[in-house]
């Protein structure tokens, strides 16, 4: 099951792996995107266990920074992004 962003764009799946040393590795498209330290990983795993698959994907996107930040509209007005006639 994928996670759909606004506009219908389908996101790639995020996967996670709980390592022996307690840390949590989050991968995006099979590449390492983030590492959650052991002291934070236990709480995160409990949180993810309560969420649906869609929300798990969303939380992982937020943790890795691959998430809409809400500044797209402001960026369109920036001088380098303006189209000159």
C-alpha positions as YAML, in Angstrom:
chain: A
units: angstrom
residues:
- id: 1
  name: UNK
  ca: [0.00, 0.00, 0.00]
- id: 2
  name: UNK
  ca: [1.46, 3.37, -0.99]
- id: 3
  name: UNK
  ca: [1.14, 6.81, 0.47]
- id: 4
  name: UNK
  ca: [-0.45, 9.41, -1.80]
- id: 5
  name: UNK
  ca: [0.60, 13.04, -1.62]
- id: 6
  name: UNK
  ca: [-1.72, 15.88, -2.58]
- id: 7
  name: UNK
  ca: [-2.16, 16.07, -6.33]
- id: 8
  name: UNK
  ca: [-2.28, 12.30, -6.69]
- id: 9
  name: UNK
  ca: [1.47, 11.73, -6.81]
- id: 10
  name: UNK
  ca: [2.29, 8.27, -5.48]
- id: 11
  name: UNK
  ca: [5.14, 8.18, -2.98]
- id: 12
  name: UNK
  ca: [7.74, 5.47, -2.86]
- id: 13
  name: UNK
  ca: [7.54, 3.09, 0.03]
- id: 14
  name: UNK
  ca: [9.54, 3.72, 3.13]
- id: 15
  name: UNK
  ca: [10.83, 0.70, 4.98]
- id: 16
  name: UNK
  ca: [12.40, 0.43, 8.39]
- id: 17
  name: UNK
  ca: [14.67, -2.03, 10.14]
- id: 18
  name: UNK
  ca: [15.22, -2.36, 13.88]
- id: 19
  name: UNK
  ca: [18.92, -3.11, 14.40]
- id: 20
  name: UNK
  ca: [20.46, -5.25, 17.13]
- id: 21
  name: UNK
  ca: [21.99, -2.21, 18.82]
- id: 22
  name: UNK
  ca: [18.52, -0.67, 19.23]
- id: 23
  name: UNK
  ca: [18.64, 1.98, 16.51]
- id: 24
  name: UNK
  ca: [16.07, 2.18, 13.74]
- id: 25
  name: UNK
  ca: [17.11, 2.57, 10.10]
- id: 26
  name: UNK
  ca: [14.59, 4.14, 7.72]
- id: 27
  name: UNK
  ca: [15.09, 3.54, 4.01]
- id: 28
  name: UNK
  ca: [13.54, 5.31, 1.04]
- id: 29
  name: UNK
  ca: [13.69, 3.48, -2.31]
- id: 30
  name: UNK
  ca: [16.06, 1.02, -0.63]
- id: 31
  name: UNK
  ca: [18.60, 3.70, 0.31]
- id: 32
  name: UNK
  ca: [19.32, 4.71, 3.88]
- id: 33
  name: UNK
  ca: [17.42, 7.95, 4.53]
- id: 34
  name: UNK
  ca: [17.59, 8.33, 8.33]
- id: 35
  name: UNK
  ca: [18.85, 6.63, 11.46]
- id: 36
  name: UNK
  ca: [16.86, 6.99, 14.68]
- id: 37
  name: UNK
  ca: [19.03, 6.57, 17.81]
- id: 38
  name: UNK
  ca: [18.22, 3.69, 20.16]
- id: 39
  name: UNK
  ca: [16.90, 5.93, 22.92]
- id: 40
  name: UNK
  ca: [14.25, 7.39, 20.56]
- id: 41
  name: UNK
  ca: [13.61, 4.24, 18.52]
- id: 42
  name: UNK
  ca: [11.71, 2.37, 21.26]
- id: 43
  name: UNK
  ca: [9.14, 5.15, 21.63]
- id: 44
  name: UNK
  ca: [8.85, 5.49, 17.84]
- id: 45
  name: UNK
  ca: [8.25, 1.76, 17.39]
- id: 46
  name: UNK
  ca: [5.42, 1.87, 19.94]
- id: 47
  name: UNK
  ca: [3.89, 4.81, 18.09]
- id: 48
  name: UNK
  ca: [4.19, 3.11, 14.67]
- id: 49
  name: UNK
  ca: [2.55, -0.05, 16.01]
- id: 50
  name: UNK
  ca: [-0.65, 1.90, 16.71]
- id: 51
  name: UNK
  ca: [-0.86, 3.54, 13.26]
- id: 52
  name: UNK
  ca: [-2.29, 2.38, 9.95]
- id: 53
  name: UNK
  ca: [0.10, 1.61, 7.08]
- id: 54
  name: UNK
  ca: [-0.68, 4.95, 5.43]
- id: 55
  name: UNK
  ca: [0.13, 6.84, 8.63]
- id: 56
  name: UNK
  ca: [3.31, 4.79, 9.13]
- id: 57
  name: UNK
  ca: [4.45, 5.87, 5.66]
- id: 58
  name: UNK
  ca: [3.57, 9.47, 6.48]
- id: 59
  name: UNK
  ca: [5.50, 9.43, 9.77]
- id: 60
  name: UNK
  ca: [8.56, 8.00, 8.04]
- id: 61
  name: UNK
  ca: [8.34, 10.69, 5.35]
- id: 62
  name: UNK
  ca: [8.24, 13.36, 8.06]
- id: 63
  name: UNK
  ca: [11.22, 11.84, 9.90]
- id: 64
  name: UNK
  ca: [13.36, 11.70, 6.77]
- id: 65
  name: UNK
  ca: [12.44, 15.17, 5.55]
- id: 66
  name: UNK
  ca: [10.76, 13.82, 2.39]
- id: 67
  name: UNK
  ca: [7.54, 15.63, 3.15]
- id: 68
  name: UNK
  ca: [5.84, 18.77, 1.92]
- id: 69
  name: UNK
  ca: [6.88, 21.67, 4.10]
- id: 70
  name: UNK
  ca: [4.16, 24.11, 3.06]
- id: 71
  name: UNK
  ca: [6.56, 26.62, 1.57]
- id: 72
  name: UNK
  ca: [5.91, 25.75, -2.09]
- id: 73
  name: UNK
  ca: [3.51, 28.67, -2.55]
- id: 74
  name: UNK
  ca: [5.95, 31.19, -1.07]
- id: 75
  name: UNK
  ca: [8.78, 29.85, -3.25]
- id: 76
  name: UNK
  ca: [6.85, 30.53, -6.45]
- id: 77
  name: UNK
  ca: [7.02, 34.27, -5.71]
- id: 78
  name: UNK
  ca: [10.81, 34.27, -5.25]
- id: 79
  name: UNK
  ca: [12.79, 36.27, -7.85]
- id: 80
  name: UNK
  ca: [14.65, 33.24, -9.24]
- id: 81
  name: UNK
  ca: [11.37, 31.40, -9.81]
- id: 82
  name: UNK
  ca: [9.51, 34.20, -11.56]
- id: 83
  name: UNK
  ca: [9.07, 33.83, -15.27]
- id: 84
  name: UNK
  ca: [10.19, 36.78, -17.36]
- id: 85
  name: UNK
  ca: [8.02, 37.61, -20.39]
...
